PDB file of C-alpha atoms and ligand atoms in Angstrom:
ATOM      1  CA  UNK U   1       0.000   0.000   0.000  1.00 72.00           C
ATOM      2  CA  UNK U   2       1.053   3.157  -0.882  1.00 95.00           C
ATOM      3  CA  UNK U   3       0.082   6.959  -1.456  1.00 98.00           C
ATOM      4  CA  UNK U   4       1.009   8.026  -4.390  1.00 98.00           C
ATOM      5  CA  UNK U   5       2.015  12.077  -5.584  1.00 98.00           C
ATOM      6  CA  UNK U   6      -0.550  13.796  -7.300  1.00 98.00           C
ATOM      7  CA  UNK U   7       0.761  16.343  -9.855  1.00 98.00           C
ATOM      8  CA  UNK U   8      -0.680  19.902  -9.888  1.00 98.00           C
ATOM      9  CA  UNK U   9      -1.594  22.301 -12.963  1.00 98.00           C
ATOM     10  CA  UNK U  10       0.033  23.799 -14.673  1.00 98.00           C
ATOM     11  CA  UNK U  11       2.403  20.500 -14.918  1.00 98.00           C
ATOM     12  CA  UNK U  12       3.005  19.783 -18.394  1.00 98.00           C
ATOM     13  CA  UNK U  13       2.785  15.842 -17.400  1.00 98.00           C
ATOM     14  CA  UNK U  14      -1.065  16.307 -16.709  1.00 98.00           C
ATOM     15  CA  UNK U  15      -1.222  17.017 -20.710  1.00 98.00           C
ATOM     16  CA  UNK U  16      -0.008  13.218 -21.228  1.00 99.00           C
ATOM     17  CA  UNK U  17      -2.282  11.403 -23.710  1.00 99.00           C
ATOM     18  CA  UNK U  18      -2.133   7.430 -21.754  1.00 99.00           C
ATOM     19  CA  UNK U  19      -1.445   4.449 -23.521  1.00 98.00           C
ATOM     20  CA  UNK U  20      -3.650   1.250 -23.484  1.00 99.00           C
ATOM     21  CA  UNK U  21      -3.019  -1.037 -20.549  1.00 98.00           C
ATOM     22  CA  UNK U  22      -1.613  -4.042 -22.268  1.00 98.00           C
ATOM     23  CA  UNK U  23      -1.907  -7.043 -19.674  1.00 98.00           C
ATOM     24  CA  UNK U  24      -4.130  -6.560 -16.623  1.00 98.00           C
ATOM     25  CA  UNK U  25      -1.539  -7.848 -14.484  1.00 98.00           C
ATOM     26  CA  UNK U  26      -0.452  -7.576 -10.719  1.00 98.00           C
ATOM     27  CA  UNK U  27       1.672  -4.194 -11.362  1.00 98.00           C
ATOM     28  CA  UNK U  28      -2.049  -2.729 -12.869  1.00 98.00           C
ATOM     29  CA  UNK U  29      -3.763  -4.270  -9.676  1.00 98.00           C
ATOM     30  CA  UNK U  30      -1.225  -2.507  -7.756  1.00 98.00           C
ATOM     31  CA  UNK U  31      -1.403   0.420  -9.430  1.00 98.00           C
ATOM     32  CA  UNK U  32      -5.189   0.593  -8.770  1.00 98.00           C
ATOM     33  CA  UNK U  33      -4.533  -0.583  -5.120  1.00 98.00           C
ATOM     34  CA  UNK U  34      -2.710   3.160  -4.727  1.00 98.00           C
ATOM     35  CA  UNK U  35      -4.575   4.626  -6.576  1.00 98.00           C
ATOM     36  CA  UNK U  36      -7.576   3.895  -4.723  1.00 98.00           C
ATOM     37  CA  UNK U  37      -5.618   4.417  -1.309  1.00 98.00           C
ATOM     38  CA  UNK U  38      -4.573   7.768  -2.416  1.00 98.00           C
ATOM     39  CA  UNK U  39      -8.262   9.085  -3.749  1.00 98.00           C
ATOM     40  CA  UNK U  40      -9.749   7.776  -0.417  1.00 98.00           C
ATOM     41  CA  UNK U  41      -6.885   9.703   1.456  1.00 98.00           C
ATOM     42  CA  UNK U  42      -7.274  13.225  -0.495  1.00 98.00           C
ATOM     43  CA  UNK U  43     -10.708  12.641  -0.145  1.00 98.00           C
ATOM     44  CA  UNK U  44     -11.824  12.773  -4.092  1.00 98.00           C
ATOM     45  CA  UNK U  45     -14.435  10.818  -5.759  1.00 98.00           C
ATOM     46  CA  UNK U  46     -11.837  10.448  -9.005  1.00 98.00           C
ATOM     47  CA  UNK U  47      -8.365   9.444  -9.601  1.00 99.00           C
ATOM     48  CA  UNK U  48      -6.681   8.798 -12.949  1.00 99.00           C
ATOM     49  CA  UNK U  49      -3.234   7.565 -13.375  1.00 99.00           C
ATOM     50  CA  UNK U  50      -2.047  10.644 -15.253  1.00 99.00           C
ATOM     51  CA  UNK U  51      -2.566  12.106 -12.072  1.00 99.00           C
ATOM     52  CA  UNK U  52      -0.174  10.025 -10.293  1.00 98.00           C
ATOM     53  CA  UNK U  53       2.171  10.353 -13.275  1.00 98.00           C
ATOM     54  CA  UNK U  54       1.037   6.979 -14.685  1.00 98.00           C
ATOM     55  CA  UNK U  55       0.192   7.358 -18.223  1.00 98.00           C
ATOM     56  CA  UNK U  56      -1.690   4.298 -19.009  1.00 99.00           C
ATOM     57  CA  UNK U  57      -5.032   4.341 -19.207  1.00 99.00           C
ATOM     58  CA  UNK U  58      -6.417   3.695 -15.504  1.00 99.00           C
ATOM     59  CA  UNK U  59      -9.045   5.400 -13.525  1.00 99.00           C
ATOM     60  CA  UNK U  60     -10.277   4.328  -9.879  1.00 99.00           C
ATOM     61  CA  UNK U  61     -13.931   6.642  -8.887  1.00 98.00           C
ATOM     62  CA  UNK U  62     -16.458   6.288  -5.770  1.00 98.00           C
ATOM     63  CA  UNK U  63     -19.070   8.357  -5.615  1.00 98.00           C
ATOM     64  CA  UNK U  64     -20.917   6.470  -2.927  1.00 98.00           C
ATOM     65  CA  UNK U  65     -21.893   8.344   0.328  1.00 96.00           C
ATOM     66  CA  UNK U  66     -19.906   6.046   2.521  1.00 97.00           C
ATOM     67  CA  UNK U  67     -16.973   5.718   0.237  1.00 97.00           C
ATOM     68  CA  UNK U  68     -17.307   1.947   0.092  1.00 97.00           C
ATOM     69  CA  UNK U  69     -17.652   1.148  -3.557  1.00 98.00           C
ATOM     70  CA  UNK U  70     -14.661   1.616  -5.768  1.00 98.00           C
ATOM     71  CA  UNK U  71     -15.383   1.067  -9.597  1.00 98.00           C
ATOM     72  CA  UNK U  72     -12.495   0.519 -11.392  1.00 99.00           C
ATOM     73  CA  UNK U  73     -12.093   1.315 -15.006  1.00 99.00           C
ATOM     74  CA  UNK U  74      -8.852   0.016 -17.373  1.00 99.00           C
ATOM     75  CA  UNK U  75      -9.418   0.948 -21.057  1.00 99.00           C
ATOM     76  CA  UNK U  76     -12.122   2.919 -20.731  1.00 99.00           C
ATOM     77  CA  UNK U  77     -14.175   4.265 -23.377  1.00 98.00           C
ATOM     78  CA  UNK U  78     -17.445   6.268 -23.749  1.00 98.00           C
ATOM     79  CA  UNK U  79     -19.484   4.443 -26.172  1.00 98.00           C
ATOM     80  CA  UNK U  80     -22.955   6.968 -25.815  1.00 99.00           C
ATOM     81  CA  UNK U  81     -23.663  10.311 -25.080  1.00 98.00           C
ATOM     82  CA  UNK U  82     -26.998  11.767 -24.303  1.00 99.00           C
ATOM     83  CA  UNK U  83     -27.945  15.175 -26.506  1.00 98.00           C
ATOM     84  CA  UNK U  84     -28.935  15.881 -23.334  1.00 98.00           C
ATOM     85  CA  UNK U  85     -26.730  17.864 -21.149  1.00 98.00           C
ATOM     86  CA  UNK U  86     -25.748  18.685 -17.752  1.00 98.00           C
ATOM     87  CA  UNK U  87     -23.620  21.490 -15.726  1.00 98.00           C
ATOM     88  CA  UNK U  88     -21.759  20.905 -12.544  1.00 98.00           C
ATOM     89  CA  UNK U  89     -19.750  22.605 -10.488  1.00 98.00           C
ATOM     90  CA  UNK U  90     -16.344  20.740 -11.070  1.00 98.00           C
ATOM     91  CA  UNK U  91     -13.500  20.684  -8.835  1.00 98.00           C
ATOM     92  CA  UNK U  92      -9.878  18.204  -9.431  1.00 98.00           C
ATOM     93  CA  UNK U  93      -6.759  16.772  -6.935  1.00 98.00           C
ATOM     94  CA  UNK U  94      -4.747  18.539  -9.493  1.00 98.00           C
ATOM     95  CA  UNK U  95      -6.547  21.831  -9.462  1.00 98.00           C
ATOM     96  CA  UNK U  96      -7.151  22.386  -5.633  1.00 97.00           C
ATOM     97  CA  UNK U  97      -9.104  25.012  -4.066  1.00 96.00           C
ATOM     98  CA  UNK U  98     -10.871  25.501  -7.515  1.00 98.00           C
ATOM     99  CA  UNK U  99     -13.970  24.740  -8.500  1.00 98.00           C
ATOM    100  CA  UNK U 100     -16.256  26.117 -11.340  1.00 98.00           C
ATOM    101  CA  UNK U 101     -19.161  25.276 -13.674  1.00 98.00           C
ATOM    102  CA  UNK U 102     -18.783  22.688 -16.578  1.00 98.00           C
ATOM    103  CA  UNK U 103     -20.962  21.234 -18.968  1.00 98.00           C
ATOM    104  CA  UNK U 104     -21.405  17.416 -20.255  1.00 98.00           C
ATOM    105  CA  UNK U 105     -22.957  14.856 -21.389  1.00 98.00           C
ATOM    106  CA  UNK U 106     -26.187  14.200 -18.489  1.00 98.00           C
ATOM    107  CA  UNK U 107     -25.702  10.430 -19.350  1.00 98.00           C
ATOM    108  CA  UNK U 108     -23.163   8.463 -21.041  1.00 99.00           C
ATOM    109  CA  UNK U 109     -22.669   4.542 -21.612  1.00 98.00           C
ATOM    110  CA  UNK U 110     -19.400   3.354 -20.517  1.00 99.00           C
ATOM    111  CA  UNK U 111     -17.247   0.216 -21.755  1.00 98.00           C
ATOM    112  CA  UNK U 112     -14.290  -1.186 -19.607  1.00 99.00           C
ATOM    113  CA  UNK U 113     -11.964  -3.617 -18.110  1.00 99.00           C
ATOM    114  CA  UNK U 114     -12.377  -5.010 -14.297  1.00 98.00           C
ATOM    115  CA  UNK U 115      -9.195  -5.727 -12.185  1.00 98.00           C
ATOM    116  CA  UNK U 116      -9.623  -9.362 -13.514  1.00 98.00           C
ATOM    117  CA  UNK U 117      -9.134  -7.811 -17.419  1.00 98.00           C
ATOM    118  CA  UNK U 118     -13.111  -9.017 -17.707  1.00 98.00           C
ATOM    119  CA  UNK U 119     -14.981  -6.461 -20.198  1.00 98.00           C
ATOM    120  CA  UNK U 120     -18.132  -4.595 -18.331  1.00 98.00           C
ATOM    121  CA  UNK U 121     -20.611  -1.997 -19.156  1.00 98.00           C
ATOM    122  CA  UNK U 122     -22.531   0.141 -17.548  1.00 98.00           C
ATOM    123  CA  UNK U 123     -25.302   3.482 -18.014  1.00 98.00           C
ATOM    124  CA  UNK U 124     -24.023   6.400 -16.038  1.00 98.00           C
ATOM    125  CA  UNK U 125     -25.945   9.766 -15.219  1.00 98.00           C
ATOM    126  CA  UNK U 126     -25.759  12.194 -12.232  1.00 98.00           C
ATOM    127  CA  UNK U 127     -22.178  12.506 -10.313  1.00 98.00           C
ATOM    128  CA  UNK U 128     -20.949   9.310 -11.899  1.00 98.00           C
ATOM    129  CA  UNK U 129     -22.010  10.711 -15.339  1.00 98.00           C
ATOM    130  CA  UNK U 130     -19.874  13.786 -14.935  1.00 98.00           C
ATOM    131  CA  UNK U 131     -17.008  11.702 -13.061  1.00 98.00           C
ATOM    132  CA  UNK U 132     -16.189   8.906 -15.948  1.00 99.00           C
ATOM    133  CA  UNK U 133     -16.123  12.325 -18.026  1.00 99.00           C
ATOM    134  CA  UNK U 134     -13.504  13.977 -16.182  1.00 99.00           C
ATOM    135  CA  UNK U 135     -11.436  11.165 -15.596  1.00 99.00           C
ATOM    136  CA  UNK U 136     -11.281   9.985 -19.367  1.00 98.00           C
ATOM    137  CA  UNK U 137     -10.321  13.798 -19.927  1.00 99.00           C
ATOM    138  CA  UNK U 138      -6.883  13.302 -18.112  1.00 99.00           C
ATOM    139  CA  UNK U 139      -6.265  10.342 -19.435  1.00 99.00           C
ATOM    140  CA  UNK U 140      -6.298  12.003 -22.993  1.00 98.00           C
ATOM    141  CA  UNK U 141      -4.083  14.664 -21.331  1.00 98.00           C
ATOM    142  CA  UNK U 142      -6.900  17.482 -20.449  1.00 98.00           C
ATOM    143  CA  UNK U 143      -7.947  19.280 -17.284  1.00 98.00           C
ATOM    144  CA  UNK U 144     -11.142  20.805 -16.632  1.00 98.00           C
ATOM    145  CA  UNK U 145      -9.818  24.137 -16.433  1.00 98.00           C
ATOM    146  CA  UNK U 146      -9.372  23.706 -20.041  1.00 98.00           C
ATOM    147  CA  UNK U 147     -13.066  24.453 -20.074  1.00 98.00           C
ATOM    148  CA  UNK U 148     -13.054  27.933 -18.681  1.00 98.00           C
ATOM    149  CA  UNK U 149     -12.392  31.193 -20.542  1.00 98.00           C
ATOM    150  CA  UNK U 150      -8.898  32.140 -21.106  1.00 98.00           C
ATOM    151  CA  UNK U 151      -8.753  34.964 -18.768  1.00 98.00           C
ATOM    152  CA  UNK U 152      -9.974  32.306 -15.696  1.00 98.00           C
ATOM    153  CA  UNK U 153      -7.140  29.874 -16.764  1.00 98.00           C
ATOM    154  CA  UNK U 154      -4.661  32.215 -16.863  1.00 98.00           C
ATOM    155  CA  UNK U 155      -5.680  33.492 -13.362  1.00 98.00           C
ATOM    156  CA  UNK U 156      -5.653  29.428 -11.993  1.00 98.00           C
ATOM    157  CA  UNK U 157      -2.154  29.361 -13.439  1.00 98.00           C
ATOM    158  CA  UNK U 158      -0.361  31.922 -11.552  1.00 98.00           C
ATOM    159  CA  UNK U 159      -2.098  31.566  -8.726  1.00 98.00           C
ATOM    160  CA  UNK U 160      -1.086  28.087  -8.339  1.00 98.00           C
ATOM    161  CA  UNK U 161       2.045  28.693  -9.346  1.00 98.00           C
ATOM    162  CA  UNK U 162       2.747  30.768  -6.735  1.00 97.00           C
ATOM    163  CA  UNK U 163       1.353  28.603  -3.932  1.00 96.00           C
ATOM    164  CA  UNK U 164       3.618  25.766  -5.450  1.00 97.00           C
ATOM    165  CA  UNK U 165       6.271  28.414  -4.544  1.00 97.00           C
ATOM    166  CA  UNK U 166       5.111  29.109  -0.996  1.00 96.00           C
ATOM    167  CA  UNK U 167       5.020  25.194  -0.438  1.00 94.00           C
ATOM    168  CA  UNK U 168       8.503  24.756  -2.176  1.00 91.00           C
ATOM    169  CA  UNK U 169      10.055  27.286   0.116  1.00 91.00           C
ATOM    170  CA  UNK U 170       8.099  25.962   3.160  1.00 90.00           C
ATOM    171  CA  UNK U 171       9.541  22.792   2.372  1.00 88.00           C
ATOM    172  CA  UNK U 172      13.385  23.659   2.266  1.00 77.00           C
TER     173      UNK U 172
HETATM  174  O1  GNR V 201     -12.773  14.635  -6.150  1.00 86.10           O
HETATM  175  C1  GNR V 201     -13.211  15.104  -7.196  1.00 86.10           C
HETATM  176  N1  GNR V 201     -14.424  15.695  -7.198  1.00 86.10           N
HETATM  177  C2  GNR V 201     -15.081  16.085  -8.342  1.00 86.10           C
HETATM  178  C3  GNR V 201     -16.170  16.925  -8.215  1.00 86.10           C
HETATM  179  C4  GNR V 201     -16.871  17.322  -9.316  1.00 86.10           C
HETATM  180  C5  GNR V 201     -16.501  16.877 -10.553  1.00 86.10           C
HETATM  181  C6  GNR V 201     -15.407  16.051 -10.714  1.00 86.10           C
HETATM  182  C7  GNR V 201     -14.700  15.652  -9.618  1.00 86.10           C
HETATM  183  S1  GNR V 201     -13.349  14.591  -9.792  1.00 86.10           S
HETATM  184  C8  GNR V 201     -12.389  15.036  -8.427  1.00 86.10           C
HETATM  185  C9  GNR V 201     -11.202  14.112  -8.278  1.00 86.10           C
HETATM  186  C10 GNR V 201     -10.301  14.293  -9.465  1.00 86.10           C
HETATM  187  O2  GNR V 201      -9.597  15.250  -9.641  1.00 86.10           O
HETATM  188  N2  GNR V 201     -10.340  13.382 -10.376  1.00 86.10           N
HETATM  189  O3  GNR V 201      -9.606  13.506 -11.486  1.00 86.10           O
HETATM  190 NI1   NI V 202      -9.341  15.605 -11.819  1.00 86.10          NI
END
């Protein structure tokens, strides 16, 4: 067991585009054993790999209230989106202390591996919906932020930027 890093924007790793897992093997199952330890720990409802600086195409999500039921997704894809769609206020590990509206898909249909390398698929609306979306963004190497205006970005950017600063310094 293990928690692993999470990187912060405006790290040029988050904008990795993940490869296909090839073999769900015991290095993926321990990879999803951290990853899972280290969303439960932040507390998020999310975790991709790229997040952890993994750049294969893993995501562990709970969205349960009691933070008991872990879904696991290898070689995920979105094989449906509703016309229909929904905003949410959106927040990300990498991102912290920001959160801010962004629209999706309300419901999606969603094809992927268990930790056994079984296929599964399931419907997804609500929180999950907008989850599954966020976390197949950073696997193809995009951040929410990338949503908002320009000027917003820009403002995220520096200001985390210099808090990564403050922490550096705090840290020597
Ligand atoms: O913990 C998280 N909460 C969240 C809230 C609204 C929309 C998306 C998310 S995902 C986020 C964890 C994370 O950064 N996953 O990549
Ligand atoms: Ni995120």
């Amino acid at each position: 067991m293990a928690l692993l890093p999470i990187l912060e924007y405006p790290d040029p790793r988050l904008h990795t585009v993940a490869k296909p897992v090839q073999e769900v093997d015991d290095r993926i199952r321990q990879l999803v054993t951290d990853m899972a330890e280290t969303m439960y720990d932040a507390p998020g409802v999310g975790l991709a790999a790229t997040q952890v600086n993994v750049h294969e195409r893993v995501v562990v999500i709970d969205v349960s209230e009691e933070a008991n039921d872990l879904l696991v997704l290898i070689n995920p894809e979105i094989t449906w989106y509703s016309d229909e769609h929904q905003v949410f206020e959106e927040g990300c590990l990498s991102v912290p202390g920001v959160y801010d509206k962004v629209e999706r898909a309300a419901e999606i249909k969603v094809r992927a591996l268990n930790v056994d390398g079984e296929p599964f698929e399931f419907h997804a609306d609500g929180l999950l919906a907008v989850c599954v979306q966020h976390e197949l963004d950073h696997l193809l190497g995009k951040v929410f932020v990338e949503y908002l205006s320009p000027l917003k970005r820009d403002r995220i950017r520096t200001r985390l930027r210099k808090q990564q600063r403050e922490a550096q310094k705090q840290a020597v």
